[in-house]
Amino acid sequence: MNEVQKRGRGRPRKPQQEPKEKRPRGRPRKPIDENAVIEKRPRGRPRKYEITEQKEKRPRGRPRKYEVENEIKQDLNNLQQFETQRETEIVQNDVLNEINQEIINESIENMQKVEVEQPTQKQVEINPKTTILNAKKVAPAKHLKSEEIAETIIPEQPSISLNPDMPDDVKPNISKSHLPVIEEEPEVQAPIQKTAFTNVNKVIVVTGATSGQGFAMAKNLAGLGQTVIAVGRRPSLCRDARNEILDAYPDANIHYLVADLSLMSQVRILADEIKSKLADLGRDSIDVLIHNAGVQTNVHKVTYENHELMWATNYLAVFLLTRELQPLLDRSRDARVITITSQESQEVELDWEDIKGNVKKANDDVYHQTKLAVLMFALEYDHRYADRKDLHAYCVDPGLVNTELRTKNTSGLKRLFAKSSNKKAKTIEQGIETTMYLTLAEKLPSNVVLYANKKATEPCRYALDPRNRSALWRYTELDLQN
């Protein structure tokens, strides 16, 4: 019996075929050159010596002082050279214009004189081809227009000499010179004018009188015969200042007291010493109290009484010393309290959250706040004693004065800029003119507090607000009680 073929399961196998070549993937490679040498690509960061162009490293840390100062000095020198060169060019142009204008005027005057001298001659016919002044001899001024230059055209004349014969009646004009002479008058400082107030011997207290404006005030007032009680911080400086004043004025009635006005305890002791000194002199009143002492620094300092240095010296000492000496001021017939402020104080406001400057760390705003507080104190003081005609407070804005105030306790760029700006500032004698005027004048307006350049000035709105002034007054009283 034949065997039955089993039916195959699944898909029948395909006949075996030759395997196909796989299609290459990716970009085809370039033909390989058998003779070429293959260079291996370096791995990692290249070494330092392999780098041809190396970038300069940025210097770390704060730049050294002398490098910054040299750069700033070089910039200042370049700026000064540019300004001087510009000024010389302007002066030269002005001189050339004046010379050209004078030459043109003289030539026209000479032509008119020649026409007057020859009235009988026939009028010369004007040639249409007129001649213009030789440009090499007379250069028209730069500010003249072309139409104005055309009016200076002179017709051709018969032979005209440069020095025509003039009759005896006409005198040659020799006053005009082709080269104007500019005579620079030397600056002469006007002496302090004496007034009727000077003839009366008054008692004047000046703080910060060992240098700068305070020393100049004390010297001038002592030379005028006033009784001056000057205050300084260092005994050696007080001794030297007193000897210098006595050398200039042997009969001067000058007395120096030593006190550190940044400490309120010493301010109270100073007030007692002033009272005892007046008792020794046989006087019982103070006529003028000048608060000139001031400090400006870029280093944050706090006294052991927990007061910021500038706030204590510039403002608290003014308030406390005036209050302690008030009985002596009341006994005077014409008492005056004079304080010193600055122009920058008109542009700031009091920061009540940090009024002492403990957070700002000796920023310029701290100094300006102290000077604003001084102005507000003078306004409030004058307002509280408005019913009295024999007691007034005044505040002086001397402007930028060439003193050591901004350079003594500063350093770095701030000190360098202060020195450069002092070159264009007022002299010390010019800076004290307004204070001397308020001290020596007989009568002053009773409703004016702020003065600058011997003229009344309007204070800023913030200082004029009575709420701000009274708040500062109460705050100061509470602060000094602690």
Coordinates of C-alpha atoms in Angstrom, one line a residue:
M1 CA 0.0 0.0 0.0
N2 CA 1.4 3.3 -1.1
E3 CA 2.5 5.7 1.6
V4 CA 0.4 8.9 1.8
Q5 CA 2.4 12.1 1.5
K6 CA 2.0 14.3 4.5
R7 CA 0.8 17.8 3.7
G8 CA 3.4 20.3 4.6
R9 CA 2.3 22.9 7.1
G10 CA 3.0 26.6 7.0
R11 CA 4.3 28.7 4.1
P12 CA 6.5 26.8 1.7
R13 CA 10.1 27.7 1.8
K14 CA 11.5 29.8 -0.9
P15 CA 14.3 28.6 -3.0
Q16 CA 17.6 29.7 -1.6
Q17 CA 19.0 32.6 -3.4
E18 CA 22.3 34.4 -3.2
P19 CA 22.3 37.2 -0.5
K20 CA 22.0 40.7 -1.8
E21 CA 24.6 43.4 -1.1
K22 CA 23.5 45.8 1.7
R23 CA 23.0 49.4 0.7
P24 CA 25.6 51.6 2.5
R25 CA 24.1 54.1 4.9
G26 CA 25.1 57.7 5.5
R27 CA 27.3 60.0 3.4
P28 CA 29.7 58.2 1.1
R29 CA 33.2 58.4 2.1
K30 CA 35.8 60.2 0.1
P31 CA 38.2 58.1 -1.9
I32 CA 41.1 57.1 0.3
D33 CA 44.5 58.1 -1.0
E34 CA 46.9 55.3 -0.2
N35 CA 49.9 57.7 -0.2
A36 CA 48.3 60.3 2.1
V37 CA 49.3 60.4 5.7
I38 CA 46.4 60.5 8.0
E39 CA 46.8 63.0 10.9
K40 CA 45.1 62.2 14.1
R41 CA 42.8 64.8 15.5
P42 CA 44.1 66.0 18.9
R43 CA 41.8 65.3 21.8
G44 CA 41.1 67.5 24.8
R45 CA 42.0 71.1 25.5
P46 CA 45.0 72.4 23.6
R47 CA 48.1 73.1 25.6
K48 CA 49.1 76.6 26.5
Y49 CA 52.3 76.7 24.5
E50 CA 50.4 75.6 21.3
I51 CA 48.1 78.8 21.6
T52 CA 49.7 81.5 19.5
E53 CA 47.3 84.4 20.4
Q54 CA 46.6 84.4 24.1
K55 CA 44.0 86.8 25.6
E56 CA 45.1 89.2 28.3
K57 CA 43.8 88.3 31.7
R58 CA 41.4 90.7 33.4
P59 CA 43.1 92.0 36.5
R60 CA 41.3 90.9 39.7
G61 CA 40.6 92.9 42.7
R62 CA 40.5 96.7 43.2
P63 CA 42.9 98.7 41.1
R64 CA 45.8 100.3 42.8
K65 CA 45.5 103.9 43.9
Y66 CA 48.4 105.2 42.0
E67 CA 47.2 103.7 38.7
V68 CA 43.8 105.3 39.0
E69 CA 45.3 108.7 40.1
N70 CA 47.7 108.7 37.1
E71 CA 44.9 108.0 34.7
I72 CA 42.7 110.8 36.2
K73 CA 45.6 113.2 36.3
Q74 CA 46.3 112.5 32.6
D75 CA 42.6 113.1 31.7
L76 CA 42.6 116.3 33.7
N77 CA 45.8 117.5 32.0
N78 CA 44.4 116.7 28.6
L79 CA 41.2 118.6 29.4
Q80 CA 43.1 121.6 30.7
Q81 CA 45.3 121.7 27.6
F82 CA 42.2 121.5 25.4
E83 CA 40.5 124.3 27.3
T84 CA 43.6 126.5 27.1
Q85 CA 44.0 125.9 23.4
R86 CA 40.4 126.7 22.8
E87 CA 40.6 129.9 24.8
T88 CA 43.7 131.0 22.9
E89 CA 42.0 130.3 19.6
I90 CA 39.0 132.4 20.6
V91 CA 41.2 135.3 21.7
Q92 CA 43.2 135.2 18.5
N93 CA 40.1 135.2 16.4
D94 CA 38.7 138.2 18.4
V95 CA 41.9 140.1 18.1
L96 CA 42.1 139.5 14.3
N97 CA 38.5 140.6 13.8
E98 CA 39.2 143.8 15.8
I99 CA 42.3 144.5 13.8
N100 CA 40.6 144.0 10.5
Q101 CA 37.7 146.2 11.5
E102 CA 40.0 149.0 12.6
I103 CA 42.0 148.8 9.4
I104 CA 38.8 149.0 7.3
N105 CA 37.5 151.9 9.4
E106 CA 40.8 153.8 9.1
S107 CA 40.9 153.4 5.3
I108 CA 37.3 154.7 4.9
E109 CA 38.1 157.7 7.2
N110 CA 41.3 158.5 5.1
M111 CA 39.3 158.4 1.9
Q112 CA 36.6 160.8 3.3
K113 CA 39.3 163.2 4.5
V114 CA 40.9 163.3 1.0
E115 CA 37.5 164.1 -0.5
V116 CA 37.0 167.0 1.9
E117 CA 40.5 168.4 1.3
Q118 CA 39.9 168.5 -2.6
P119 CA 36.4 170.1 -3.0
T120 CA 37.4 172.0 -6.2
Q121 CA 38.4 169.0 -8.2
K122 CA 36.0 167.4 -10.5
Q123 CA 34.3 164.4 -9.4
V124 CA 36.0 161.3 -10.6
E125 CA 33.9 159.1 -12.8
I126 CA 33.4 155.7 -11.2
N127 CA 34.9 153.0 -13.4
P128 CA 32.6 150.0 -13.6
K129 CA 35.7 147.9 -12.9
T130 CA 36.1 148.8 -9.3
T131 CA 38.8 147.6 -7.1
I132 CA 38.4 145.8 -3.8
L133 CA 40.8 146.1 -1.0
N134 CA 43.7 143.7 -1.3
A135 CA 42.8 140.6 0.6
K136 CA 46.3 140.2 1.7
K137 CA 46.5 143.6 3.3
V138 CA 43.0 143.7 4.8
A139 CA 41.2 140.4 5.6
P140 CA 37.5 140.9 6.1
A141 CA 36.2 139.9 9.5
K142 CA 34.6 136.5 9.7
H143 CA 31.3 137.8 11.1
L144 CA 30.7 140.1 8.0
K145 CA 28.4 138.9 5.3
S146 CA 29.3 139.1 1.6
E147 CA 26.8 142.0 1.1
E148 CA 28.4 144.1 3.8
I149 CA 31.9 143.4 2.3
A150 CA 30.6 144.6 -1.1
E151 CA 29.7 148.0 0.5
T152 CA 33.3 148.5 1.3
I153 CA 34.3 148.6 -2.3
I154 CA 36.4 151.7 -3.1
P155 CA 36.5 153.2 -6.6
E156 CA 39.8 153.8 -8.3
Q157 CA 41.2 157.2 -7.3
P158 CA 44.1 159.2 -8.6
S159 CA 47.4 158.6 -6.7
I160 CA 46.5 158.4 -3.0
S161 CA 49.4 158.2 -0.5
L162 CA 49.2 156.3 2.6
N163 CA 50.0 159.4 4.7
P164 CA 48.1 162.3 2.9
D165 CA 48.9 165.9 3.7
M166 CA 46.4 167.2 6.2
P167 CA 45.8 170.9 7.1
D168 CA 46.9 172.3 10.4
D169 CA 43.4 172.3 11.8
V170 CA 43.0 168.5 11.4
K171 CA 45.1 166.5 13.9
P172 CA 46.2 163.0 13.0
N173 CA 44.3 160.2 14.8
I174 CA 47.0 158.5 16.6
S175 CA 44.9 157.1 19.4
K176 CA 43.8 154.1 17.4
S177 CA 46.3 151.3 17.3
H178 CA 46.5 148.4 14.9
L179 CA 47.3 146.1 17.8
P180 CA 45.0 146.6 20.7
V181 CA 46.8 146.4 24.0
I182 CA 44.9 144.3 26.6
E183 CA 46.1 145.4 30.1
E184 CA 45.2 142.8 32.8
E185 CA 44.4 144.6 36.0
P186 CA 45.8 142.8 39.0
E187 CA 43.2 141.4 41.4
V188 CA 43.0 143.6 44.4
Q189 CA 41.1 142.3 47.4
A190 CA 38.9 145.0 48.7
P191 CA 39.4 145.5 52.5
I192 CA 36.6 144.9 54.8
Q193 CA 34.6 148.1 55.2
K194 CA 34.1 149.3 58.7
T195 CA 30.6 150.3 59.8
A196 CA 29.1 151.9 62.8
F197 CA 28.7 148.5 64.3
T198 CA 32.5 148.1 64.2
N199 CA 33.1 151.0 66.6
V200 CA 31.1 149.1 69.3
N201 CA 33.0 146.4 71.1
K202 CA 30.9 143.3 70.7
V203 CA 31.5 139.7 72.0
I204 CA 31.6 137.3 69.1
V205 CA 32.0 133.5 69.4
V206 CA 33.4 131.6 66.4
T207 CA 33.6 127.8 66.2
G208 CA 36.1 126.0 64.0
A209 CA 38.5 128.9 64.1
T210 CA 41.9 127.2 63.7
S211 CA 41.9 127.1 59.9
G212 CA 40.0 128.0 56.8
Q213 CA 37.1 130.4 57.0
G214 CA 36.8 130.3 60.8
F215 CA 40.4 131.5 61.3
A216 CA 39.9 134.2 58.7
M217 CA 36.8 135.4 60.5
A218 CA 38.5 135.4 63.9
K219 CA 41.5 137.3 62.6
N220 CA 39.5 140.0 60.8
L221 CA 37.1 140.5 63.7
A222 CA 40.0 140.7 66.2
G223 CA 41.7 143.2 64.0
L224 CA 38.6 145.3 64.0
G225 CA 38.7 145.6 67.8
Q226 CA 36.0 143.1 68.7
T227 CA 36.2 140.6 71.6
V228 CA 36.5 137.2 69.9
I229 CA 36.2 133.8 71.7
A230 CA 37.4 131.2 69.2
V231 CA 36.9 127.5 69.5
G232 CA 39.2 124.8 68.2
R233 CA 39.6 121.0 68.6
R234 CA 43.4 120.7 69.0
P235 CA 45.3 122.6 71.6
S236 CA 48.4 123.0 69.4
L237 CA 46.4 124.4 66.5
C238 CA 44.6 126.8 68.9
R239 CA 48.0 128.0 70.2
D240 CA 49.4 128.5 66.8
A241 CA 46.3 130.4 65.5
R242 CA 46.3 132.7 68.5
N243 CA 50.0 133.5 68.2
E244 CA 49.5 134.3 64.5
I245 CA 46.7 136.7 65.2
L246 CA 48.6 138.4 67.9
D247 CA 51.6 138.8 65.6
A248 CA 49.4 140.6 63.1
Y249 CA 47.4 142.6 65.7
P250 CA 49.3 142.8 69.1
D251 CA 46.3 144.6 70.8
A252 CA 43.7 142.0 69.6
N253 CA 41.3 140.7 72.2
I254 CA 41.3 137.1 71.1
H255 CA 40.8 134.0 73.3
Y256 CA 40.9 130.4 72.3
L257 CA 39.0 127.5 73.9
V258 CA 39.5 123.8 73.2
A259 CA 36.5 121.4 72.6
D260 CA 35.6 118.5 70.4
L261 CA 32.2 119.4 69.0
S262 CA 31.3 115.9 68.0
L263 CA 30.8 115.0 71.6
M264 CA 27.8 116.5 73.3
S265 CA 29.4 116.2 76.7
Q266 CA 32.3 118.5 75.6
V267 CA 29.8 120.9 74.1
R268 CA 28.1 121.4 77.5
I269 CA 31.5 121.9 79.1
L270 CA 32.4 124.4 76.4
A271 CA 29.3 126.4 77.2
D272 CA 30.3 126.6 80.9
E273 CA 33.8 127.7 79.9
I274 CA 32.5 130.5 77.7
K275 CA 30.4 131.7 80.6
S276 CA 33.4 131.7 83.0
K277 CA 35.6 133.4 80.3
L278 CA 33.0 136.2 79.9
A279 CA 32.8 136.6 83.7
D280 CA 36.6 137.1 83.7
L281 CA 36.4 139.7 81.0
G282 CA 33.6 141.5 82.8
R283 CA 31.0 140.8 80.1
D284 CA 27.6 139.2 80.6
S285 CA 26.3 138.7 77.0
I286 CA 27.1 137.3 73.6
D287 CA 26.2 139.5 70.6
V288 CA 27.1 137.2 67.7
L289 CA 27.4 133.3 67.7
I290 CA 28.9 132.0 64.5
H291 CA 28.6 128.2 64.0
N292 CA 31.4 127.6 61.4
A293 CA 32.8 124.2 62.6
G294 CA 32.0 121.4 60.1
V295 CA 33.3 117.9 59.0
Q296 CA 33.0 116.1 55.7
T297 CA 34.3 112.6 55.4
N298 CA 33.8 109.5 53.3
V299 CA 34.6 107.1 56.2
H300 CA 31.7 106.1 58.4
K301 CA 32.5 107.0 62.0
V302 CA 30.3 106.8 65.1
T303 CA 31.3 108.5 68.4
Y304 CA 31.1 106.7 71.7
E305 CA 27.9 108.7 72.4
N306 CA 26.3 106.7 69.5
H307 CA 26.1 109.7 67.1
E308 CA 27.3 109.8 63.5
L309 CA 30.4 112.1 63.2
M310 CA 29.0 114.5 60.6
W311 CA 25.5 114.6 62.1
A312 CA 26.9 115.4 65.6
T313 CA 29.5 118.0 64.5
N314 CA 27.5 119.8 61.8
Y315 CA 24.1 119.9 63.4
L316 CA 23.7 118.6 67.0
A317 CA 26.5 120.8 68.3
V318 CA 24.9 123.8 66.7
F319 CA 21.5 123.0 68.3
L320 CA 23.0 122.2 71.7
L321 CA 25.5 125.1 72.0
T322 CA 22.9 127.6 71.0
R323 CA 20.5 126.3 73.6
E324 CA 23.2 126.3 76.3
L325 CA 24.2 129.9 75.5
Q326 CA 20.7 131.2 75.1
P327 CA 20.7 133.1 78.4
L328 CA 23.8 135.1 77.3
L329 CA 22.1 135.8 73.9
D330 CA 19.0 137.1 75.6
R331 CA 21.0 139.8 77.5
S332 CA 22.3 141.3 74.2
R333 CA 20.7 144.3 72.6
D334 CA 21.2 142.9 69.1
A335 CA 22.0 139.1 69.2
R336 CA 22.6 137.2 66.0
V337 CA 23.0 133.4 65.5
I338 CA 24.8 132.7 62.2
T339 CA 25.1 129.2 60.7
I340 CA 26.8 127.9 57.5
T341 CA 25.0 125.8 55.0
S342 CA 25.7 124.6 51.4
Q343 CA 24.1 124.9 48.0
E344 CA 23.7 121.1 47.6
S345 CA 21.5 121.0 50.7
Q346 CA 18.7 122.7 48.7
E347 CA 18.4 119.6 46.5
V348 CA 17.9 116.9 49.2
E349 CA 15.3 116.0 51.8
L350 CA 15.7 114.5 55.3
D351 CA 15.6 110.7 55.4
W352 CA 13.6 110.1 58.6
E353 CA 14.3 106.4 58.5
D354 CA 18.0 107.0 58.5
I355 CA 18.4 110.6 59.6
K356 CA 21.7 110.0 61.4
G357 CA 23.3 108.4 58.3
N358 CA 24.0 105.0 60.0
V359 CA 22.8 103.0 57.0
K360 CA 24.2 105.1 54.1
K361 CA 27.7 104.8 55.4
A362 CA 29.0 108.3 54.9
N363 CA 27.4 109.0 51.6
D364 CA 27.4 112.6 50.3
D365 CA 23.7 112.8 51.1
V366 CA 24.6 112.5 54.8
Y367 CA 26.6 115.7 54.7
H368 CA 24.0 117.4 52.7
Q369 CA 21.3 116.3 55.2
T370 CA 23.3 117.9 58.0
K371 CA 23.5 121.2 56.1
L372 CA 19.8 121.0 55.3
A373 CA 19.1 120.5 59.1
V374 CA 21.2 123.6 59.9
L375 CA 19.1 125.6 57.5
M376 CA 15.9 124.3 59.0
F377 CA 17.2 125.0 62.5
A378 CA 17.9 128.7 61.6
L379 CA 14.4 129.1 60.1
E380 CA 12.7 127.5 63.1
Y381 CA 14.8 129.4 65.6
D382 CA 13.9 132.7 63.9
H383 CA 10.3 131.7 63.8
R384 CA 10.2 130.8 67.5
Y385 CA 11.7 134.2 68.4
A386 CA 9.8 136.2 65.8
D387 CA 8.2 138.4 68.5
R388 CA 11.7 139.7 69.5
K389 CA 13.4 142.4 67.5
D390 CA 16.7 142.0 69.3
L391 CA 17.3 138.3 68.4
H392 CA 17.6 136.8 64.9
A393 CA 19.1 133.8 63.2
Y394 CA 20.8 133.9 59.8
C395 CA 22.1 131.2 57.5
V396 CA 24.9 131.7 55.0
D397 CA 25.7 129.9 51.7
P398 CA 29.3 130.8 51.0
G399 CA 29.4 128.6 47.8
L400 CA 32.5 126.6 46.8
V401 CA 35.5 127.9 48.8
N402 CA 39.1 126.7 48.5
T403 CA 39.5 125.2 52.0
E404 CA 40.6 121.8 53.4
L405 CA 37.0 120.8 54.3
R406 CA 36.5 118.3 51.4
T407 CA 40.1 117.1 51.3
K408 CA 41.1 116.8 54.9
N409 CA 39.1 113.6 55.8
T410 CA 38.7 112.1 52.4
S411 CA 40.9 109.9 50.2
G412 CA 41.0 108.3 46.8
L413 CA 39.1 109.7 43.8
K414 CA 36.9 111.9 46.0
R415 CA 39.9 113.7 47.3
L416 CA 41.5 114.1 43.8
F417 CA 38.3 115.6 42.4
A418 CA 38.0 117.9 45.4
K419 CA 41.5 119.2 44.8
S420 CA 40.8 119.8 41.1
S421 CA 37.5 121.7 41.9
N422 CA 39.2 123.8 44.6
K423 CA 41.3 125.5 41.9
K424 CA 38.2 127.1 40.5
A425 CA 36.6 127.9 43.8
K426 CA 36.5 131.2 45.8
T427 CA 39.3 132.3 48.0
I428 CA 38.8 132.3 51.7
E429 CA 38.5 136.1 51.9
Q430 CA 35.8 135.9 49.3
G431 CA 34.0 133.1 51.1
I432 CA 33.7 135.0 54.4
E433 CA 32.3 138.3 52.9
T434 CA 28.7 137.4 53.5
T435 CA 29.3 136.2 57.1
M436 CA 31.3 139.3 57.9
Y437 CA 28.5 141.4 56.3
L438 CA 25.9 139.8 58.6
T439 CA 28.2 140.2 61.6
L440 CA 29.1 143.9 61.1
A441 CA 25.9 145.3 59.5
E442 CA 23.9 147.7 61.6
K443 CA 20.4 146.8 60.4
L444 CA 19.2 143.8 58.5
P445 CA 15.8 142.7 57.3
S446 CA 13.9 140.8 60.0
N447 CA 12.1 138.4 57.7
V448 CA 15.2 137.1 55.7
V449 CA 17.2 134.1 57.0
L450 CA 19.2 132.7 54.1
Y451 CA 21.9 134.8 52.4
A452 CA 24.3 134.2 49.6
N453 CA 26.8 136.8 48.1
K454 CA 25.4 139.4 50.5
K455 CA 21.9 139.0 49.0
A456 CA 18.8 137.4 50.3
T457 CA 18.0 134.0 48.9
E458 CA 14.8 131.9 49.0
P459 CA 15.2 128.6 50.8
C460 CA 13.9 125.4 49.4
R461 CA 10.3 124.3 49.9
Y462 CA 11.2 121.4 52.1
A463 CA 12.9 123.7 54.6
L464 CA 10.1 126.3 54.5
D465 CA 7.5 123.7 55.5
P466 CA 6.8 124.4 59.2
R467 CA 5.8 120.7 59.8
N468 CA 9.2 119.5 58.8
R469 CA 11.0 122.1 60.9
S470 CA 9.0 121.5 64.1
A471 CA 9.4 117.7 63.7
L472 CA 13.1 118.0 63.4
W473 CA 13.2 120.3 66.4
R474 CA 11.3 117.8 68.6
Y475 CA 13.3 114.9 67.3
T476 CA 16.6 116.7 68.2
E477 CA 15.4 117.6 71.7
L478 CA 14.5 113.9 72.4
D479 CA 17.8 112.7 70.9
L480 CA 19.8 115.0 73.2
Q481 CA 18.0 113.9 76.3
N482 CA 19.1 110.3 75.8

